[in-house]
Short mmCIF file of C-alpha atoms in Angstrom, two decimals:
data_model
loop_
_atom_site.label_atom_id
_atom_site.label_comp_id
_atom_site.label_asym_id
_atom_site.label_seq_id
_atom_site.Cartn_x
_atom_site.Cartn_y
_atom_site.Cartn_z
CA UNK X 23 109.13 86.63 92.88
CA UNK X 24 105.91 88.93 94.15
CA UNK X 25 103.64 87.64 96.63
CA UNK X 26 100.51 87.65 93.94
CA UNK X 27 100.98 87.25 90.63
CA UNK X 28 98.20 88.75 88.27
CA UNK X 29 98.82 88.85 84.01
CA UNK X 30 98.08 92.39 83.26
CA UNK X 31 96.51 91.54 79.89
CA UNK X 32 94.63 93.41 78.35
CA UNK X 33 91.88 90.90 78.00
CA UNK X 34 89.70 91.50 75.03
CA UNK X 35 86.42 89.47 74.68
CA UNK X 36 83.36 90.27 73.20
CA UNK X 37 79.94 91.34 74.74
CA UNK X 38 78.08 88.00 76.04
CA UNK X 39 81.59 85.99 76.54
CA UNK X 40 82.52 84.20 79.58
CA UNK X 41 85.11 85.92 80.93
CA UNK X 42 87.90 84.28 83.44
CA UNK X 43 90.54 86.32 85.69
CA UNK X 44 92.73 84.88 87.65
CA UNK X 45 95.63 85.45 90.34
CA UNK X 46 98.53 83.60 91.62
CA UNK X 47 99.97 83.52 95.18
CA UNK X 48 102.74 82.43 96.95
CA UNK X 49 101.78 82.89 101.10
CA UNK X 50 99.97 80.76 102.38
CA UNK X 51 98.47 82.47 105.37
CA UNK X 52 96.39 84.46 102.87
CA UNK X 53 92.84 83.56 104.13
CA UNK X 54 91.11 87.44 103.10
CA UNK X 55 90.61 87.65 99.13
CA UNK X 56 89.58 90.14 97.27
CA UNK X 57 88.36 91.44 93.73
CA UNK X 58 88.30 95.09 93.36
CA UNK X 59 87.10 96.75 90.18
CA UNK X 60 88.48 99.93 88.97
CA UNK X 61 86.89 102.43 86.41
CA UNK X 62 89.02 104.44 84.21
CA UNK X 63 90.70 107.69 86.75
CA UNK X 64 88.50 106.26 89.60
CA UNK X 65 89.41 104.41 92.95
CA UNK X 66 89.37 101.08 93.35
CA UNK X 67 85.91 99.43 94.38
CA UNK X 68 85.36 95.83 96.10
CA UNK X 69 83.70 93.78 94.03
CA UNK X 70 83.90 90.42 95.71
CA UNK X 71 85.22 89.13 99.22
CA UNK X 72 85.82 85.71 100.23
CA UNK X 73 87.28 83.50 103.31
CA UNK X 74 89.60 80.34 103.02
CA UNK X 75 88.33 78.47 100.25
CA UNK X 76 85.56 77.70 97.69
CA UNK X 77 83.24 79.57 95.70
CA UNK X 78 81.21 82.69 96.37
CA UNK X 79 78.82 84.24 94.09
CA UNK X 80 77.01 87.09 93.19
CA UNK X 81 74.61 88.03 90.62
CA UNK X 82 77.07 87.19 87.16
CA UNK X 83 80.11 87.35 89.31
CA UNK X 84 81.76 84.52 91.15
CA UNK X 85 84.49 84.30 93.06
CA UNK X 86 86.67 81.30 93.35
CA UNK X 87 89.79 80.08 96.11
CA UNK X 88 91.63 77.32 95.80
CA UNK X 89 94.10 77.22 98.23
CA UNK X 90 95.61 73.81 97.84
CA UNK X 91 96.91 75.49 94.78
CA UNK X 92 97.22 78.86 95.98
CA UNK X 93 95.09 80.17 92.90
CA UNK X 94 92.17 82.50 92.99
CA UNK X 95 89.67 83.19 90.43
CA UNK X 96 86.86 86.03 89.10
CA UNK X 97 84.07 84.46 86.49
CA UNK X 98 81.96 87.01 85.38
CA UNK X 99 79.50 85.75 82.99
CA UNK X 100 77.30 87.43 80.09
CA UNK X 101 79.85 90.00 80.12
CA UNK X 102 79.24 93.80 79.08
CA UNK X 103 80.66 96.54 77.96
CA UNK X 104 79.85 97.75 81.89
CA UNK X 105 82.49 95.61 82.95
CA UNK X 106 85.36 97.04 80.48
CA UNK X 107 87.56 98.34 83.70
CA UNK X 108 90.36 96.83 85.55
CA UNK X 109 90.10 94.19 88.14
CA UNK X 110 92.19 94.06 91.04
CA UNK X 111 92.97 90.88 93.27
CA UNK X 112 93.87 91.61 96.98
CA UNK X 113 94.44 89.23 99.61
CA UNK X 114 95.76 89.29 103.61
CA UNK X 115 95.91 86.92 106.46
CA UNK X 116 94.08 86.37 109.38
CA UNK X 117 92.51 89.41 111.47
CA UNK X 118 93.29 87.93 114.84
CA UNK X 119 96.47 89.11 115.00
CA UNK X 120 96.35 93.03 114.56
CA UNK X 121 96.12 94.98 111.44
CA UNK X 122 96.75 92.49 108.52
CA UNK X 123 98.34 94.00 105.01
CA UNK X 124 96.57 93.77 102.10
CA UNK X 125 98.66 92.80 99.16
CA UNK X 126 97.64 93.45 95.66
CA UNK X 127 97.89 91.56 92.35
CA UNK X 128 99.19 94.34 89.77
CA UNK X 129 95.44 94.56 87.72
CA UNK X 130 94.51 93.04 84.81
CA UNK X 131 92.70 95.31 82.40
CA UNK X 132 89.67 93.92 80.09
CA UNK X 133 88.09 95.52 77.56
CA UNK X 134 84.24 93.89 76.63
CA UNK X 135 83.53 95.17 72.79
CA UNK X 136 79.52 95.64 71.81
CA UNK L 27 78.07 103.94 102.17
CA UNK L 28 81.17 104.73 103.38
CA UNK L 29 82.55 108.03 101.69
CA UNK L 30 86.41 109.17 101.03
CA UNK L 31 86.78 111.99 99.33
CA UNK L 32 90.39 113.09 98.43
CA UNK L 33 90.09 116.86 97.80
CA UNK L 34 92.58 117.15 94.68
CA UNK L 35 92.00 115.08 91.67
CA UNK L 36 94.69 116.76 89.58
CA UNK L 37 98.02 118.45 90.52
CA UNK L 38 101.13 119.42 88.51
CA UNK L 39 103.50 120.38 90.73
CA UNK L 40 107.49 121.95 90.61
CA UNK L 41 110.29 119.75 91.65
CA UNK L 42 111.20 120.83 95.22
CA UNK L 43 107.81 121.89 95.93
CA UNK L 44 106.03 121.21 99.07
CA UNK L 45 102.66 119.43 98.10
CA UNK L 46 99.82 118.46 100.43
CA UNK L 47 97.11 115.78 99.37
CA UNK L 48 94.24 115.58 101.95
CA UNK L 49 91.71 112.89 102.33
CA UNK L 50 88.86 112.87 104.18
CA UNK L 51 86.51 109.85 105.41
CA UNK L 52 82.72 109.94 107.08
CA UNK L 53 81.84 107.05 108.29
CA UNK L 54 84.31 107.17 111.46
CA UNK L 55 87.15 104.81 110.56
CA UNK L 56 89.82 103.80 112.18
CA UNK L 57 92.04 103.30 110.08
CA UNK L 58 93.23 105.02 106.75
CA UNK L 59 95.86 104.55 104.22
CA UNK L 60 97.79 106.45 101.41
CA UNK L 61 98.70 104.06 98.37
CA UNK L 62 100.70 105.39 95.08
CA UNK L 63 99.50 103.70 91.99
CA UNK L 64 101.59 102.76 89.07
CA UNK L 65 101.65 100.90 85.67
CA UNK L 66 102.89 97.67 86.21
CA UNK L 67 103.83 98.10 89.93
CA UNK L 68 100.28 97.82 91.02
CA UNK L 69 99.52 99.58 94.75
CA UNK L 70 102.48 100.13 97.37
CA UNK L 71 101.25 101.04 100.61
CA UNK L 72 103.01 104.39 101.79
CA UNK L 73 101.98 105.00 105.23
CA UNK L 74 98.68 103.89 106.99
CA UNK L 75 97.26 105.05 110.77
CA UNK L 76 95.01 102.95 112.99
CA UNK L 77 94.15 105.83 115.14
CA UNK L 78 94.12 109.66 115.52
CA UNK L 79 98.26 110.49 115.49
CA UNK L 80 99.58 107.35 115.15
CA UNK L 81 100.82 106.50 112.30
CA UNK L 82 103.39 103.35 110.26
CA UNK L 83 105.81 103.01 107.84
CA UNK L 84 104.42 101.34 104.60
CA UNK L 85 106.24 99.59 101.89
CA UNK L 86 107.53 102.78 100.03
CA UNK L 87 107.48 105.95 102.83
CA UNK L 88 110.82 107.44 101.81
CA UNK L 89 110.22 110.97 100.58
CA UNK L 90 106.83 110.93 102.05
CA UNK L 91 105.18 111.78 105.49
CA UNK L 92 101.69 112.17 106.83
CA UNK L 93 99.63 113.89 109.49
CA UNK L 94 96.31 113.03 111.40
CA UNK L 95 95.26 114.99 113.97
CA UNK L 96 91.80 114.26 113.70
CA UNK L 97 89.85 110.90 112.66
CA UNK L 98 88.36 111.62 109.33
CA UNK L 99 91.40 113.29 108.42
CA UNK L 100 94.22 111.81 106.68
CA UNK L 101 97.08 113.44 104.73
CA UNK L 102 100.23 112.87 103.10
CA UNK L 103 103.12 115.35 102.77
CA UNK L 104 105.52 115.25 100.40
CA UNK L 105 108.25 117.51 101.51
CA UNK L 106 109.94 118.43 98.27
CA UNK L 107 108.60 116.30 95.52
CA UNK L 108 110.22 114.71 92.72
CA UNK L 109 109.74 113.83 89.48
CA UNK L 110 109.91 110.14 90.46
CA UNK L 111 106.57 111.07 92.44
CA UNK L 112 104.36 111.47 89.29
CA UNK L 113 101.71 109.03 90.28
CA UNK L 114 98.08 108.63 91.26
CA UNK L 115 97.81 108.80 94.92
CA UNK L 116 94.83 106.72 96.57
CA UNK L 117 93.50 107.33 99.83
CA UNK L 118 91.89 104.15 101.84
CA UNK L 119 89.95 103.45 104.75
CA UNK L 120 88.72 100.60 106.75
CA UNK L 121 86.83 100.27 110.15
CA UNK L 122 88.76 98.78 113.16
CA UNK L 123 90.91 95.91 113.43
CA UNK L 124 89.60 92.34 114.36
CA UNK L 125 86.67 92.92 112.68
CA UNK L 126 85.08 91.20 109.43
CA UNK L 127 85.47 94.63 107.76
CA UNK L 128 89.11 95.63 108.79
CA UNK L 129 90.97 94.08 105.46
CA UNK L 130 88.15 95.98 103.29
CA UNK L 131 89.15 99.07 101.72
CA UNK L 132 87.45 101.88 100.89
CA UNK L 133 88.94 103.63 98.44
CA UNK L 134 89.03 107.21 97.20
CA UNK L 135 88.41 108.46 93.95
CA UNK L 136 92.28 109.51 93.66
CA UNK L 137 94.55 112.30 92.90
CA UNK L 138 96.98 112.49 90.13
CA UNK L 139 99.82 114.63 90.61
CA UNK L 140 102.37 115.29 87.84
CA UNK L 141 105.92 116.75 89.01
CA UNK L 142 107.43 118.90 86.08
#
């Protein structure tokens, strides 16, 4: 079994829809998680960071831990076309013990139609 | 903003070939990472280096090495490639360790090399 789990998709919804991505772990000393957001034969780029638990967001993006269930998700509302890319969840432990691993969910790719 | 700039988008290379990917950083990090990309495997770590010749075996290193003799500088040998190393290559940065920043990468914009 991997450490994070992430469904691959694609994800098609259309332009305005809710859209809900989500990632699956299995450590729990994960307390570091990340969204990146990757562009078509670009890099990665973070998109959202979080610490332990709860929600974080930021302008139609929000971030959500839960790690009773060891389950983390990305919202991103009034979706665009913009956000037609693939999103990466990342995660480590904590940073008091020396360099800390991040490990990454496989991607899942969505695709926003006009 | 923190820049990486990996100097070789695309490469095709010849099995057995010596190839070189270079990445360079400018915002003084200390640490820096090489990560091969893949459909379906996500990112494997290769090799990263917390400081200026020092350097640690990743999840997949075999077949790979890397060199950094100065800080910004970061690069990744592979010493005859294969075809099995057809893959986009992402170089990675983050400041020191302890801090709030150190499990934030900064990624490149990568480099794709094809091995015929």
């Amino acid at each position: 079994q991997k450490e994070v789990e992430q469904d691959p998709g694609p994800l098609s919804v259309p332009e305005g829809a809710i859209v809900s991505l989500n990632c699956t772990y299995s450590n729990s000393a994960f307390q570091y998680f990340m969204w990146y957001r990757q562009y078509s034969r670009k890099g990665p780029e973070l998109l959202m960071y979080t610490y332990s638990s709860g929600n974080k967001e930021d302008g139609r993006f929000t971030a959500q831990v839960d790690k009773s269930s060891k389950y983390i998700s990305l919202f991103i509302r009034d979706s665009q076309p913009s956000d037609s890319a693939t999103y990466l969840c990342a995660m480590s432990g904590g940073l008091n013990t020396g360099f800390q691993k991040l490990v990454f969910g496989t991607g899942t790719r969505l695709l926003v139609s006009p | 903003d923190v820049k990486v700039t990996q100097s070789s988008r695309y490469l095709v290379k010849r099995t057995g070939e010596k190839v070189f990917l270079e990445c360079v950083q400018d915002m003084d990090h200390e640490n820096m990472f090489w990560y091969r990309q893949d459909p379906g495997l996500g990112l494997r770590l290769i090799y990263f280096s917390y400081d200026v010749k020092m350097k640690e075996k990743g999840d997949i290193p075999e077949g790979y090495s890397v060199s950094r003799e100065k800080k910004e500088r970061f690069s990744l040998i592979l010493e005859s490639a294969s075809t099995n190393q057809t893959s986009m290559y992402l170089c990675a940065s983050t400041t020191g360790t302890g801090t709030p920043g150190a499990n934030v990468l900064t990624f490149g914009a990568g480099s794709r090399l094809t091995v015929l």
